[in-house]
Coordinates of C-alpha atoms and ligand atoms in Angstrom, one line a residue:
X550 CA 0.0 0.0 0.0
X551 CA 2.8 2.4 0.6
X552 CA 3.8 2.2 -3.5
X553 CA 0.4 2.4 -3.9
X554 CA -0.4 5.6 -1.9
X555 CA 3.0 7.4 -3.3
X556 CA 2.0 6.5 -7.2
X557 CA -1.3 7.9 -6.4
X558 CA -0.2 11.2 -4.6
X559 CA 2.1 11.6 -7.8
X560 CA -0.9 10.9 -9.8
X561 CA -3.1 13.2 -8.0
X562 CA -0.3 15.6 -9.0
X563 CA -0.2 14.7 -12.6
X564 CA -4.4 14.9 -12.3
X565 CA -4.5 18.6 -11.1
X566 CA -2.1 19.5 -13.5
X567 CA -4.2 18.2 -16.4
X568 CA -6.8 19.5 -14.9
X569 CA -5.1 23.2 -14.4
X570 CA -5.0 23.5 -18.4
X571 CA -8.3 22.5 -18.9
X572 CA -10.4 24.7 -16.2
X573 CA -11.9 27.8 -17.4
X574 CA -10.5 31.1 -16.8
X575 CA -12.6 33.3 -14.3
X576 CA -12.2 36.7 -14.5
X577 CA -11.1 37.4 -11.4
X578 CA -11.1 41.4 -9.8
X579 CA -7.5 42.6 -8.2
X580 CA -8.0 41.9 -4.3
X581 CA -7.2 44.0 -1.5
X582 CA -3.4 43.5 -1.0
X583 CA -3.5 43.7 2.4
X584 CA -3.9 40.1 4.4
X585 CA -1.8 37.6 3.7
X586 CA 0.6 38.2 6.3
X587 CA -1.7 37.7 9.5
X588 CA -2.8 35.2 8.1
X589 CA 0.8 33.4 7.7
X590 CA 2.2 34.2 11.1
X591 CA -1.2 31.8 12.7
X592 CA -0.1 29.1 10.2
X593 CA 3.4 30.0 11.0
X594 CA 2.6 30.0 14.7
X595 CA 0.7 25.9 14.2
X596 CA 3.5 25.0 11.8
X597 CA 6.2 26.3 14.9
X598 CA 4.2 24.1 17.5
X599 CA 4.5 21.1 15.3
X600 CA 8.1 20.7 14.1
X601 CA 11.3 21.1 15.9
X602 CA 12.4 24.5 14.6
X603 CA 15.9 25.8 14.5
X604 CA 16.6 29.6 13.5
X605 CA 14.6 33.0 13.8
X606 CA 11.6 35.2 12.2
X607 CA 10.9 33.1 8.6
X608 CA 14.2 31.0 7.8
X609 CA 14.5 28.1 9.3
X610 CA 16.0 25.1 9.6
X611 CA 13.5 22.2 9.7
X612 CA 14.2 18.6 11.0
X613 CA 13.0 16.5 8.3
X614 CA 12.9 13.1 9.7
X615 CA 17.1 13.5 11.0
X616 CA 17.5 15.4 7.8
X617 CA 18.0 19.2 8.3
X618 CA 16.9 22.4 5.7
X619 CA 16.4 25.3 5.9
X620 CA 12.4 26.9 4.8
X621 CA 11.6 30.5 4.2
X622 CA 8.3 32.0 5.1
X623 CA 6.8 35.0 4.0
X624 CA 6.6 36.5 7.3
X625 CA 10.3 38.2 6.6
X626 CA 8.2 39.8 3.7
X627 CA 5.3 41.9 4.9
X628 CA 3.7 43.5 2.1
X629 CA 5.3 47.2 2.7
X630 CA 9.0 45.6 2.2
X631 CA 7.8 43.4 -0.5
X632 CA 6.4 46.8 -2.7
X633 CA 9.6 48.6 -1.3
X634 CA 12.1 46.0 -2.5
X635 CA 10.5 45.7 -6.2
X636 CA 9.4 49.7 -6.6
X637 CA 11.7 50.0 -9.4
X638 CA 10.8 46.7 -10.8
X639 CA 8.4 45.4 -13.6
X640 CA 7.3 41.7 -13.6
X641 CA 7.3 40.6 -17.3
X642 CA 5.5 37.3 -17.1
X643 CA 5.9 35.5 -20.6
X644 CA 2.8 33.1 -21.2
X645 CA 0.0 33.1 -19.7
X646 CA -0.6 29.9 -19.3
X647 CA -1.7 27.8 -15.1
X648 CA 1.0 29.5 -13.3
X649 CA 1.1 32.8 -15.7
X650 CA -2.8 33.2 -14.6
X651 CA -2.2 32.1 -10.7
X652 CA 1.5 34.0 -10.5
X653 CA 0.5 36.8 -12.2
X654 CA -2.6 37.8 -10.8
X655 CA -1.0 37.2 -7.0
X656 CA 1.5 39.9 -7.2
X657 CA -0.5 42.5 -9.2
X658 CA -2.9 42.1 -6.3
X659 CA 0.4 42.2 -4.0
X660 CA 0.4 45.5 -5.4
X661 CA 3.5 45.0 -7.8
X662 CA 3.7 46.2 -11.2
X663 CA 3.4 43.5 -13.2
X664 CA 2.6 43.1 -17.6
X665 CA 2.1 40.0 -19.4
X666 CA 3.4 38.8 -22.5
X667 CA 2.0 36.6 -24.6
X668 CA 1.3 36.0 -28.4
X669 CA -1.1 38.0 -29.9
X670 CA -3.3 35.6 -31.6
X671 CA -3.2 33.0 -29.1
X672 CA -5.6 31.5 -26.8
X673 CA -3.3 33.1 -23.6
X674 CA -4.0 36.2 -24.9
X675 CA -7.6 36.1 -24.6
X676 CA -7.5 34.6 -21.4
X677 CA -5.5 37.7 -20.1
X678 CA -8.0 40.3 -21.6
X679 CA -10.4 38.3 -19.5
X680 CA -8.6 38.3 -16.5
X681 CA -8.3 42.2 -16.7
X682 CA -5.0 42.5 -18.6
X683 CA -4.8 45.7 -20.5
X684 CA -3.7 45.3 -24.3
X685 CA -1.0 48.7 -24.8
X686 CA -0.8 49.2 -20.6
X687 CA -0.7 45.7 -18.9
X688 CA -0.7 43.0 -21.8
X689 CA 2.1 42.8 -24.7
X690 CA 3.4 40.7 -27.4
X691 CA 5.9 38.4 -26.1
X692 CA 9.0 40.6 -27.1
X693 CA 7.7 44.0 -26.4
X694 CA 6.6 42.5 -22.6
X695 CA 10.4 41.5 -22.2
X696 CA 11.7 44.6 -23.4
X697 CA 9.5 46.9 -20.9
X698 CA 10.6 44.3 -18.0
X699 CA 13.2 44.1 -15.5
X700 CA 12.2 40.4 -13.7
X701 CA 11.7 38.5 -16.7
X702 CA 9.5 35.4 -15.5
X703 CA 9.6 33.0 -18.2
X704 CA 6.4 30.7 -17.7
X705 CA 5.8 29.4 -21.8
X706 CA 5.2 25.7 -21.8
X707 CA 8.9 24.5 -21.3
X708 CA 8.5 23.4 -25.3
X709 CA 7.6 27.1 -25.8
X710 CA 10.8 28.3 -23.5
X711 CA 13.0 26.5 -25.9
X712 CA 11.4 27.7 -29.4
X713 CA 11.4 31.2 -29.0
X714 CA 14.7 31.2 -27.2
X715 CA 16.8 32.9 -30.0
X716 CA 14.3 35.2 -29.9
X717 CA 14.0 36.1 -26.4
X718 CA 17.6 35.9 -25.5
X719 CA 18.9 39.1 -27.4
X720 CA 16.5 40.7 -24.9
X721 CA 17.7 39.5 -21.5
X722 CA 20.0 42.2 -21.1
X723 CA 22.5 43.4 -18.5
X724 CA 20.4 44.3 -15.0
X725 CA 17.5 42.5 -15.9
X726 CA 17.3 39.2 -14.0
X727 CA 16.0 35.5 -15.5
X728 CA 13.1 34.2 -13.9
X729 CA 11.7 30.4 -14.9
X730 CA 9.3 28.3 -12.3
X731 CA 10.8 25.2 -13.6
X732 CA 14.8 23.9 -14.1
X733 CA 13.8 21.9 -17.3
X734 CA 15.3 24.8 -19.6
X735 CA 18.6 25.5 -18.5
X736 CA 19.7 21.9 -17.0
X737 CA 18.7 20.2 -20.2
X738 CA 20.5 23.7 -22.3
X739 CA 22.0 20.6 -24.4
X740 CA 18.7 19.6 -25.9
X741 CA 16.7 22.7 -25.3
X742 CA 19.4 25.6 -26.4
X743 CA 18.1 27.8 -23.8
X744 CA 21.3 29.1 -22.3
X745 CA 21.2 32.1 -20.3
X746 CA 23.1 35.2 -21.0
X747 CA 26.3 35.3 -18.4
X748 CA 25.8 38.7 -16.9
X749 CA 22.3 38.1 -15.2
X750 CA 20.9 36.4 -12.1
X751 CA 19.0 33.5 -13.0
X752 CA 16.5 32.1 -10.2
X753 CA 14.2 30.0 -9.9
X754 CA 10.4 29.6 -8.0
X755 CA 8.6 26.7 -9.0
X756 CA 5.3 26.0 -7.2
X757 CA 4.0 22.6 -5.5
X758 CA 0.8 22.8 -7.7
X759 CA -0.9 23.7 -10.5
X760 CA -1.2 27.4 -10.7
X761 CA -5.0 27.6 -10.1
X762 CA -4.2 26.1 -6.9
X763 CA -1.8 29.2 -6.4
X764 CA -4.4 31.3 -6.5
X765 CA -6.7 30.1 -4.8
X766 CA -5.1 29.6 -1.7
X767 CA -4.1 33.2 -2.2
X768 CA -7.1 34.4 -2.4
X769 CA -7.8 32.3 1.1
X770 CA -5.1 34.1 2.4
X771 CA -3.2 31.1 2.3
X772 CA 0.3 30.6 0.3
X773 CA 1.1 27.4 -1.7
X774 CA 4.4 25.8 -0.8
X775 CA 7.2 26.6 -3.5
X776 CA 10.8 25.6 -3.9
X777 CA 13.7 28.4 -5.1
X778 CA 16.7 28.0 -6.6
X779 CA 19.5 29.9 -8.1
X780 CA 21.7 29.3 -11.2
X781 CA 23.3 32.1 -11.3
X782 CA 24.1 34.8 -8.7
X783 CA 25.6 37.8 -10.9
X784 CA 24.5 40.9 -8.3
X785 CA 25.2 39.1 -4.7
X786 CA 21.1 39.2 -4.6
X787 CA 20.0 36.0 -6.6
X788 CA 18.6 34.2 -3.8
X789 CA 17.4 37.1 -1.8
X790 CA 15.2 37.9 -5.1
X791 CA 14.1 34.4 -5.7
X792 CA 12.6 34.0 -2.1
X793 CA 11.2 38.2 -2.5
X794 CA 9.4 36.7 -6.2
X795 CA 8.1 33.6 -4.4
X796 CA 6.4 35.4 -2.2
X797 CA 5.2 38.1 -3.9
X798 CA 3.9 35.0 -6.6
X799 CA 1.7 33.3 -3.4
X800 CA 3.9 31.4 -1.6
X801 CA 3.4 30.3 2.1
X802 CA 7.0 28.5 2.4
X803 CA 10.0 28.1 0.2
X804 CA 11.8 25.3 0.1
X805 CA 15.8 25.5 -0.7
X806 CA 16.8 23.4 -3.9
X807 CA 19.0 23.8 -7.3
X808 CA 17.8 23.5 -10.7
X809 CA 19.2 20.3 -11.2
X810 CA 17.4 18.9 -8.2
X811 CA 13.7 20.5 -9.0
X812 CA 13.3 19.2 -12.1
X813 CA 14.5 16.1 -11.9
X814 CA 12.1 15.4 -8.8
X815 CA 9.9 17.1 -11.1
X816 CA 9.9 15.1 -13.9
X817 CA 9.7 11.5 -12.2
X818 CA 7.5 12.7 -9.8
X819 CA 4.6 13.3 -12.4
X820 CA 5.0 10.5 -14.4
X821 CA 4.5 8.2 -11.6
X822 CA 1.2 7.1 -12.9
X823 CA -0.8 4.5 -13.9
X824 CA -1.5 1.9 -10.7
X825 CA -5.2 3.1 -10.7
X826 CA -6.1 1.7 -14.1
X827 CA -4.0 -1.8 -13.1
X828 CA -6.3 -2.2 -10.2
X829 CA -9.3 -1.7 -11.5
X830 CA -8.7 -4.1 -15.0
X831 CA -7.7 -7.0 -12.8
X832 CA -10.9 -6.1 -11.0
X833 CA -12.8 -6.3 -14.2
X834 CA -11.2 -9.6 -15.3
X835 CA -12.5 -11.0 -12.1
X836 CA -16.3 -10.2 -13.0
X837 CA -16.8 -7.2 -10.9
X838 CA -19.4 -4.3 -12.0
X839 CA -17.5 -1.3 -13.4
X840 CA -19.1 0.7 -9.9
X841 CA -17.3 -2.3 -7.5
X842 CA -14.0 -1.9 -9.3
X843 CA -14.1 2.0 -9.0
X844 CA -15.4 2.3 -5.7
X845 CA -12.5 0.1 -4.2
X846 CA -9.7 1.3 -6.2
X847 CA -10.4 4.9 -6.7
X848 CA -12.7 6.2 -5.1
X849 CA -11.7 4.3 -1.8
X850 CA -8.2 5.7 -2.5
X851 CA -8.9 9.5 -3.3
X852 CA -12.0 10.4 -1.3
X853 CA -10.8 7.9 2.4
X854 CA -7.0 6.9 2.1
X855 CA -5.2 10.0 0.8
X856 CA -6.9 12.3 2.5
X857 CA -5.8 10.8 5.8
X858 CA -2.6 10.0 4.6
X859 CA -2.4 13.9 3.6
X860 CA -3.6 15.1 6.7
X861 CA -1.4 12.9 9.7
X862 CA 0.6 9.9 7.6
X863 CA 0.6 6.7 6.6
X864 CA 0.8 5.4 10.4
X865 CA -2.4 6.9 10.5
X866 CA -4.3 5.9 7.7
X867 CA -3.3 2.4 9.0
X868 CA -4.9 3.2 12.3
X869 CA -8.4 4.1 10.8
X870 CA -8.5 0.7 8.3
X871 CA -9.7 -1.7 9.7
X872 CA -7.6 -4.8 11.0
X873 CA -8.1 -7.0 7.8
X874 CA -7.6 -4.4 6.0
X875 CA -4.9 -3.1 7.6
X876 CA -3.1 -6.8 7.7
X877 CA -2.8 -7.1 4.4
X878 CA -2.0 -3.6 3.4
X879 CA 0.9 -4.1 5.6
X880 CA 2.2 -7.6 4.1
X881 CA 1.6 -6.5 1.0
X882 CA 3.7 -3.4 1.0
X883 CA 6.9 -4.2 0.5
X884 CA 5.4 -6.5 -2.5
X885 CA 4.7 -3.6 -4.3
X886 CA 7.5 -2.1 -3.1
X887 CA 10.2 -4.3 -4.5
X888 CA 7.8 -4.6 -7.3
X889 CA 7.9 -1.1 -8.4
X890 CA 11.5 0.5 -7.2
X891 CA 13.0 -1.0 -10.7
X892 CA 10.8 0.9 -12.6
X893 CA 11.3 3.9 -11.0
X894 CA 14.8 3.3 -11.2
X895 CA 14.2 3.1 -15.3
X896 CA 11.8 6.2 -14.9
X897 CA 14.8 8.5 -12.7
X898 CA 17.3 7.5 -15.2
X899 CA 15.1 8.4 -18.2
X900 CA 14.7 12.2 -16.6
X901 CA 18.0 12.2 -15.7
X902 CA 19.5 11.6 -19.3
X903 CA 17.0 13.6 -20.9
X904 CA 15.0 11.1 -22.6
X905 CA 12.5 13.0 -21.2
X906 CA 13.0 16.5 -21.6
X907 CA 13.6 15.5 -25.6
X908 CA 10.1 13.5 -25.8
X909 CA 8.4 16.9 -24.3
X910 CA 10.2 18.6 -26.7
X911 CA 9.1 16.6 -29.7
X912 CA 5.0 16.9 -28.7
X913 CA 4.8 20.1 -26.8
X914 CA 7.1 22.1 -29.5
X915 CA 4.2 20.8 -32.3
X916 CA 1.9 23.4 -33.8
X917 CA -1.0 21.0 -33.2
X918 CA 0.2 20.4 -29.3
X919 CA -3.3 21.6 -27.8
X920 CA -5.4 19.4 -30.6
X921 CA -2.7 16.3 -29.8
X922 CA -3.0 16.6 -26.4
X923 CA -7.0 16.6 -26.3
X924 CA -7.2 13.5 -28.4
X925 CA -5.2 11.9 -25.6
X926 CA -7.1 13.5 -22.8
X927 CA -10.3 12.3 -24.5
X928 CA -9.3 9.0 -25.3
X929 CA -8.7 8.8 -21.1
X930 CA -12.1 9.8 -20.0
X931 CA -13.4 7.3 -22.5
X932 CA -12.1 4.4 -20.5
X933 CA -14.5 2.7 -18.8
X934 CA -12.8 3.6 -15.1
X935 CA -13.2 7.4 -15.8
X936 CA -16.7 6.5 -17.2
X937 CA -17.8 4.5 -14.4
X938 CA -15.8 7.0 -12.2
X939 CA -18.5 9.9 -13.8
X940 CA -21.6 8.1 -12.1
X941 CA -19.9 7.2 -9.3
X942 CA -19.1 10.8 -8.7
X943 CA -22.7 11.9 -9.0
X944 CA -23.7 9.8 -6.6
X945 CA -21.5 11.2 -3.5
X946 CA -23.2 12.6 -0.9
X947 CA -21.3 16.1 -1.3
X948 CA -22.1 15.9 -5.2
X949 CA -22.6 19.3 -7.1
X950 CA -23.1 19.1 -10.7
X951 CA -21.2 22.5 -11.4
X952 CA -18.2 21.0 -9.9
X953 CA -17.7 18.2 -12.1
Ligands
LIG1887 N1 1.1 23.8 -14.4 C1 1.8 23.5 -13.3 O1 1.2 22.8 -12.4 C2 3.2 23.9 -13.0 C3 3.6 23.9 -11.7 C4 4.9 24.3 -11.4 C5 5.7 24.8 -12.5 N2 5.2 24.9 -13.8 C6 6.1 25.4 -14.8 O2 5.6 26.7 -15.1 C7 5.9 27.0 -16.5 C8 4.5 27.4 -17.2 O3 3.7 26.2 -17.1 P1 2.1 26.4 -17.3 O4 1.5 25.1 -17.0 O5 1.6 27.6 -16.7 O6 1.9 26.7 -18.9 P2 1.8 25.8 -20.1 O7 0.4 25.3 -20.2 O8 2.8 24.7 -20.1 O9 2.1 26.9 -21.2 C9 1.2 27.8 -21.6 C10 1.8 29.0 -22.2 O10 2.8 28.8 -23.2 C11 2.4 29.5 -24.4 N3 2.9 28.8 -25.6 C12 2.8 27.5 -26.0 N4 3.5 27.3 -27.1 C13 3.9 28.6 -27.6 C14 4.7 29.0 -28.7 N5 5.1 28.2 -29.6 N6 5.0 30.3 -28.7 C15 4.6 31.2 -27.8 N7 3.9 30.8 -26.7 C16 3.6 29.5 -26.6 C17 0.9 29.5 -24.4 O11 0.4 30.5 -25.2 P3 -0.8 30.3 -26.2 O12 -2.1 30.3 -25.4 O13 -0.7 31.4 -27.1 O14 -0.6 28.9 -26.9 C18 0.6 29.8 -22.9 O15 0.7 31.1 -22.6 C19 6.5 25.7 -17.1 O16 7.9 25.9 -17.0 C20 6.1 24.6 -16.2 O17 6.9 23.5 -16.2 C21 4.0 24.4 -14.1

């Protein structure tokens, strides 16, 4: 069960960032930039009661089961330093894309100045009219956006990043500083081209979730969890302005890592998938209704097990099975376990050696990547677990039709 629930957390991961490309775009009004921080010192406050904490105000040094790193926190940024420290600054966000939408809209609200860039006859474009954007004032073609910026946050579909690269990297000129929320770019420089001009810091703030999730626990007055990283420190500030961006982008807590190091984590992480659709087939072979063999693999899994796992661990999730259950999830752990470490072996050594940087490459660099990708999406939720999966759905006791 412990493969199990770690496949299906990446999955979940996977799921919501499907699922971030395909939700509509609200148009959403600029918020009072006011509350975030009062709201971040109680969580700061739980968070502080919980873990054994080394350090002061919002770095510190977190005991991760004997394994020590340091966190940031946006309470070192109240709002007033945050404005004060990027005054002189213009966020260029290229794309406009999940995290364009949720970064974007978090620090204009934050109350920095902030334009987008996208291209002009593209879907992002419309998307940013809607969300407020102003075509001439707020929202630019992609190169115009990059000249007019000094933090130049690269968020194009990583396929996108490497395409217009020639283009965009006359423009990343002395003083302006190299912003991407992902390391696939510059580690894999060999099969993407993007290499960064020398004189500039280039940093890094890639969010744990899809970007609508960044703004909606912004606009909760939470702050998603984020990791920073730094490529290269030019001005002595890289890292102070990486942990500045990630708050000002939504973030709660910022986790410490390289470039290297986020996207290869990255990368495996989300391609973890593909237990739920095993369980459920052997299921079916076995003569059980398309509602049995969903209701005990998926549904059991997302809407019980997960969640309690999410909330207090897999210690505890055993605690609330029951003991037949919880007998045989046990003994049959380290089945799956041994079962599935070679493949992810395979799958760490495929991201690692770019295999799967160059595949992205290949489909999302394709004129025809949205069309492509549908067909696949579609084919999906014409299996007969997501079909089943549908009903089953309508039939919880929390069901609301507008949500599906
Ligand atoms: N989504 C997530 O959960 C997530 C989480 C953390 C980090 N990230 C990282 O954040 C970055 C952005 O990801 P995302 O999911 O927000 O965006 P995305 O869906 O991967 O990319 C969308 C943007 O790329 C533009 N684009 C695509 N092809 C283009 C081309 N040939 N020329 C110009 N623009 C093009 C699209 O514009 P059009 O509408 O004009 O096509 C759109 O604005 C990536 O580096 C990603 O790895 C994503």
């Amino acid at each position: 069960m412990a493969s199990i629930a770690r496949t299906a957390s990446q999955s979940l991961r996977a799921a919501s960032r499907r699922a971030a490309r395909t939700l509509p775009t609200v148009a959403v009004k600029p918020a009072q930039a006011a509350s975030y921080s009062l709201l971040s010192k109680a969580a700061a406050a739980k968070a502080a009661q919980r873990a054994p904490i080394a350090g002061t105000r919002g770095v510190k040094t977190l005991d991760f089961a004997g394994t020590k790193e340091t966190v940031y926190e946006r309470s070192d940024w109240p709002l007033a330093k945050l404005q004060d420290y990027f005054k002189n600054d213009t966020l260029a966000l290229i794309g406009y894309g999940s995290q364009g939408h949720g970064q974007g809209l978090n620090a204009r609200d934050n109350g920095l100045n902030v334009i987008v860039g996208v291209r002009k006859d593209g879907e992002s474009w419309k998307q940013a009219e809607a969300d407020g954007w102003v075509p001439g004032e707020t929202l630019f073609p992609i190169e115009e956006a990059i000249k007019k910026g000094t933090i130049i946050m690269n968020l194009l579909s990583d396929a996108a990043q490497s395409q217009t690269w020639p283009t965009i990297a006359p423009l990343i000129t002395p003083g302006k500083t190299l912003y991407f929320s992902h390391g696939f770019s510059v580690v894999f420089k060999e099969d993407t081209k993007v290499i960064p001009p020398k004189d500039v810091d280039v940093i890094l703030v890639a969010p744990k979730g899809s970007g609508r999730t960044v703004r909606t626990l912004f606009k909760e007055g939470r702050g998603i969890n984020s990791s920073i990283a730094v490529w290269q420190d030019v001005t002595g500030k890289a890292k102070e302005k990486a942990i500045a961006l990630g708050v000002a982008v939504g973030s709660g807590y910022l986790y410490e890592t390289t470039f290297e190091k986020e996207v290869y984590s990255d990368l495996y992480g989300e391609r973890g998938v593909g237990l739920f659709l095993a369980q459920y087939q052997v299921l079916r072979k076995n003569g059980h209704t398309p509602s049995e063999a969903f209701n005990e693999t998926v549904e059991e899994a997302t809407q019980s097990l997960y969640p309690l796992i999410g909330q207090k661990g897999m210690d505890y999730m055993f605690n609330a099975c029951s003991t037949t259950a919880r007998r045989g999830a046990l003994d049959w752990a380290p089945v799956f376990e041994k079962a599935n470490v070679p493949i992810f072996e395979q799958l760490y050594e495929s991201v690692r050696n770019g295999t799967e940087t160059r595949k992205s490459l290949e489909f999302n660099g394709r004129s025809t990547y949205r069309q492509d990708l549908a067909k696949e999406l579609a084919e999906i939720d014409n299996q007969e677990i997501w079909r089943a999966g549908k009903v089953v759905r309508s039939l919880r006791p929390d069901y609301k039709p507008e949500s599906e």
